[in-house]
């Protein structure tokens, strides 16, 4: 399993390097400039990179014909798929660690209760992305990812323009989440674990049925 994980991260070394450069740039910028307007985009980029990282391995396995080799080996397809999801969890923790570092040097830190929400968000996107990446390929994955980003954004903008989702409503919603975090967080984690497990078995089903 460690060998599979090493292969997954090694195959995505280019993306990891780009991520490291971008993360370092954001951290340095926020440490020096400290603009509140940059905190949101910084977190958005890091969440996106953490969400997409496991799918790079699936893409490289297909383009380099690694699937033909690994499926002809004694290693089970279950372990191959499991390594992708473990890599997804590791990339989630790395992205969260960078967000924590960025938050620590920023003059406008986010509250502690938001970290579990960011972790859940990254894992949620991964659970949607990985079976789509395996079944439909990278082009479809890009379209779905953009839809996941722009549809909620468009809805929030439309609600804001219509006067429904005002600044007061946003603050009230955040205050409600903060006051009821002890109730909603465990429930959200259970739902996310169920979704992540369902995503794993769906991806494994697709992978098991594929002829390489």
PDB file of N, CA, C and O in Angstrom, residues 23-52:
ATOM      1  N   UNK A  23       1.122  27.758  -2.942  1.00  0.00           N
ATOM      2  CA  UNK A  23       0.846  27.870  -1.504  1.00  0.00           C
ATOM      3  C   UNK A  23       1.869  28.770  -0.824  1.00  0.00           C
ATOM      4  O   UNK A  23       1.517  29.611   0.007  1.00  0.00           O
ATOM      5  N   UNK A  24       3.147  28.605  -1.189  1.00  0.00           N
ATOM      6  CA  UNK A  24       4.198  29.445  -0.610  1.00  0.00           C
ATOM      7  C   UNK A  24       3.987  30.909  -0.960  1.00  0.00           C
ATOM      8  O   UNK A  24       4.145  31.804  -0.116  1.00  0.00           O
ATOM      9  N   UNK A  25       3.585  31.152  -2.206  1.00  0.00           N
ATOM     10  CA  UNK A  25       3.338  32.523  -2.651  1.00  0.00           C
ATOM     11  C   UNK A  25       2.197  33.159  -1.854  1.00  0.00           C
ATOM     12  O   UNK A  25       2.298  34.308  -1.397  1.00  0.00           O
ATOM     13  N   UNK A  26       1.110  32.399  -1.688  1.00  0.00           N
ATOM     14  CA  UNK A  26      -0.034  32.919  -0.929  1.00  0.00           C
ATOM     15  C   UNK A  26       0.350  33.199   0.519  1.00  0.00           C
ATOM     16  O   UNK A  26      -0.030  34.238   1.087  1.00  0.00           O
ATOM     17  N   UNK A  27       1.083  32.270   1.132  1.00  0.00           N
ATOM     18  CA  UNK A  27       1.460  32.443   2.536  1.00  0.00           C
ATOM     19  C   UNK A  27       2.339  33.674   2.712  1.00  0.00           C
ATOM     20  O   UNK A  27       2.129  34.492   3.614  1.00  0.00           O
ATOM     21  N   UNK A  28       3.331  33.833   1.842  1.00  0.00           N
ATOM     22  CA  UNK A  28       4.226  34.988   1.924  1.00  0.00           C
ATOM     23  C   UNK A  28       3.463  36.286   1.674  1.00  0.00           C
ATOM     24  O   UNK A  28       3.637  37.284   2.391  1.00  0.00           O
ATOM     25  N   UNK A  29       2.591  36.261   0.678  1.00  0.00           N
ATOM     26  CA  UNK A  29       1.810  37.458   0.347  1.00  0.00           C
ATOM     27  C   UNK A  29       0.928  37.868   1.518  1.00  0.00           C
ATOM     28  O   UNK A  29       0.879  39.051   1.893  1.00  0.00           O
ATOM     29  N   UNK A  30       0.230  36.898   2.096  1.00  0.00           N
ATOM     30  CA  UNK A  30      -0.660  37.218   3.211  1.00  0.00           C
ATOM     31  C   UNK A  30       0.113  37.636   4.451  1.00  0.00           C
ATOM     32  O   UNK A  30      -0.364  38.442   5.247  1.00  0.00           O
ATOM     33  N   UNK A  31       1.321  37.087   4.620  1.00  0.00           N
ATOM     34  CA  UNK A  31       2.139  37.465   5.773  1.00  0.00           C
ATOM     35  C   UNK A  31       2.629  38.907   5.652  1.00  0.00           C
ATOM     36  O   UNK A  31       2.726  39.639   6.641  1.00  0.00           O
ATOM     37  N   UNK A  32       2.928  39.326   4.415  1.00  0.00           N
ATOM     38  CA  UNK A  32       3.481  40.671   4.199  1.00  0.00           C
ATOM     39  C   UNK A  32       2.372  41.711   4.028  1.00  0.00           C
ATOM     40  O   UNK A  32       2.388  42.766   4.680  1.00  0.00           O
ATOM     41  N   UNK A  33       1.415  41.400   3.163  1.00  0.00           N
ATOM     42  CA  UNK A  33       0.370  42.368   2.831  1.00  0.00           C
ATOM     43  C   UNK A  33      -0.766  42.318   3.839  1.00  0.00           C
ATOM     44  O   UNK A  33      -1.236  43.344   4.327  1.00  0.00           O
ATOM     45  N   UNK A  34      -1.248  41.082   4.131  1.00  0.00           N
ATOM     46  CA  UNK A  34      -2.302  40.921   5.126  1.00  0.00           C
ATOM     47  C   UNK A  34      -3.633  41.513   4.719  1.00  0.00           C
ATOM     48  O   UNK A  34      -4.335  42.094   5.535  1.00  0.00           O
ATOM     49  N   UNK A  35      -4.015  41.354   3.448  1.00  0.00           N
ATOM     50  CA  UNK A  35      -5.295  41.883   2.996  1.00  0.00           C
ATOM     51  C   UNK A  35      -6.399  40.860   3.223  1.00  0.00           C
ATOM     52  O   UNK A  35      -6.273  39.687   2.850  1.00  0.00           O
ATOM     53  N   UNK A  36      -7.486  41.276   3.830  1.00  0.00           N
ATOM     54  CA  UNK A  36      -8.594  40.363   4.108  1.00  0.00           C
ATOM     55  C   UNK A  36      -9.200  39.820   2.821  1.00  0.00           C
ATOM     56  O   UNK A  36      -9.703  38.696   2.783  1.00  0.00           O
ATOM     57  N   UNK A  37      -9.152  40.618   1.744  1.00  0.00           N
ATOM     58  CA  UNK A  37      -9.738  40.193   0.476  1.00  0.00           C
ATOM     59  C   UNK A  37      -9.023  38.989  -0.122  1.00  0.00           C
ATOM     60  O   UNK A  37      -9.593  38.274  -0.952  1.00  0.00           O
ATOM     61  N   UNK A  38      -7.765  38.754   0.268  1.00  0.00           N
ATOM     62  CA  UNK A  38      -7.003  37.653  -0.303  1.00  0.00           C
ATOM     63  C   UNK A  38      -7.239  36.340   0.427  1.00  0.00           C
ATOM     64  O   UNK A  38      -6.900  35.272  -0.095  1.00  0.00           O
ATOM     65  N   UNK A  39      -7.801  36.376   1.612  1.00  0.00           N
ATOM     66  CA  UNK A  39      -7.958  35.153   2.398  1.00  0.00           C
ATOM     67  C   UNK A  39      -8.926  34.187   1.723  1.00  0.00           C
ATOM     68  O   UNK A  39      -8.648  32.983   1.637  1.00  0.00           O
ATOM     69  N   UNK A  40     -10.056  34.699   1.233  1.00  0.00           N
ATOM     70  CA  UNK A  40     -11.040  33.854   0.567  1.00  0.00           C
ATOM     71  C   UNK A  40     -10.493  33.181  -0.686  1.00  0.00           C
ATOM     72  O   UNK A  40     -10.592  31.955  -0.826  1.00  0.00           O
ATOM     73  N   UNK A  41      -9.910  33.955  -1.645  1.00  0.00           N
ATOM     74  CA  UNK A  41      -9.321  33.323  -2.825  1.00  0.00           C
ATOM     75  C   UNK A  41      -8.221  32.320  -2.494  1.00  0.00           C
ATOM     76  O   UNK A  41      -8.094  31.286  -3.151  1.00  0.00           O
ATOM     77  N   UNK A  42      -7.416  32.617  -1.472  1.00  0.00           N
ATOM     78  CA  UNK A  42      -6.353  31.699  -1.071  1.00  0.00           C
ATOM     79  C   UNK A  42      -6.944  30.366  -0.631  1.00  0.00           C
ATOM     80  O   UNK A  42      -6.503  29.296  -1.066  1.00  0.00           O
ATOM     81  N   UNK A  43      -7.930  30.424   0.230  1.00  0.00           N
ATOM     82  CA  UNK A  43      -8.573  29.197   0.700  1.00  0.00           C
ATOM     83  C   UNK A  43      -9.250  28.468  -0.458  1.00  0.00           C
ATOM     84  O   UNK A  43      -9.191  27.235  -0.561  1.00  0.00           O
ATOM     85  N   UNK A  44      -9.876  29.217  -1.366  1.00  0.00           N
ATOM     86  CA  UNK A  44     -10.540  28.608  -2.513  1.00  0.00           C
ATOM     87  C   UNK A  44      -9.575  27.830  -3.393  1.00  0.00           C
ATOM     88  O   UNK A  44      -9.872  26.709  -3.826  1.00  0.00           O
ATOM     89  N   UNK A  45      -8.413  28.426  -3.670  1.00  0.00           N
ATOM     90  CA  UNK A  45      -7.404  27.749  -4.496  1.00  0.00           C
ATOM     91  C   UNK A  45      -6.900  26.490  -3.804  1.00  0.00           C
ATOM     92  O   UNK A  45      -6.770  25.421  -4.430  1.00  0.00           O
ATOM     93  N   UNK A  46      -6.608  26.580  -2.511  1.00  0.00           N
ATOM     94  CA  UNK A  46      -6.082  25.424  -1.780  1.00  0.00           C
ATOM     95  C   UNK A  46      -7.118  24.311  -1.672  1.00  0.00           C
ATOM     96  O   UNK A  46      -6.779  23.125  -1.781  1.00  0.00           O
ATOM     97  N   UNK A  47      -8.371  24.664  -1.475  1.00  0.00           N
ATOM     98  CA  UNK A  47      -9.431  23.655  -1.449  1.00  0.00           C
ATOM     99  C   UNK A  47      -9.550  22.978  -2.811  1.00  0.00           C
ATOM    100  O   UNK A  47      -9.691  21.749  -2.907  1.00  0.00           O
ATOM    101  N   UNK A  48      -9.468  23.760  -3.889  1.00  0.00           N
ATOM    102  CA  UNK A  48      -9.551  23.199  -5.233  1.00  0.00           C
ATOM    103  C   UNK A  48      -8.397  22.241  -5.516  1.00  0.00           C
ATOM    104  O   UNK A  48      -8.603  21.132  -6.036  1.00  0.00           O
ATOM    105  N   UNK A  49      -7.195  22.658  -5.160  1.00  0.00           N
ATOM    106  CA  UNK A  49      -6.026  21.804  -5.408  1.00  0.00           C
ATOM    107  C   UNK A  49      -6.094  20.527  -4.576  1.00  0.00           C
ATOM    108  O   UNK A  49      -5.787  19.438  -5.064  1.00  0.00           O
ATOM    109  N   UNK A  50      -6.496  20.654  -3.313  1.00  0.00           N
ATOM    110  CA  UNK A  50      -6.631  19.467  -2.477  1.00  0.00           C
ATOM    111  C   UNK A  50      -7.706  18.520  -2.979  1.00  0.00           C
ATOM    112  O   UNK A  50      -7.585  17.300  -2.848  1.00  0.00           O
ATOM    113  N   UNK A  51      -8.755  19.081  -3.575  1.00  0.00           N
ATOM    114  CA  UNK A  51      -9.849  18.256  -4.079  1.00  0.00           C
ATOM    115  C   UNK A  51      -9.460  17.503  -5.340  1.00  0.00           C
ATOM    116  O   UNK A  51      -9.878  16.354  -5.550  1.00  0.00           O
ATOM    117  N   UNK A  52      -8.655  18.127  -6.204  1.00  0.00           N
ATOM    118  CA  UNK A  52      -8.330  17.551  -7.500  1.00  0.00           C
ATOM    119  C   UNK A  52      -7.108  16.640  -7.474  1.00  0.00           C
ATOM    120  O   UNK A  52      -6.898  15.861  -8.411  1.00  0.00           O
TER     121      UNK A  52
END
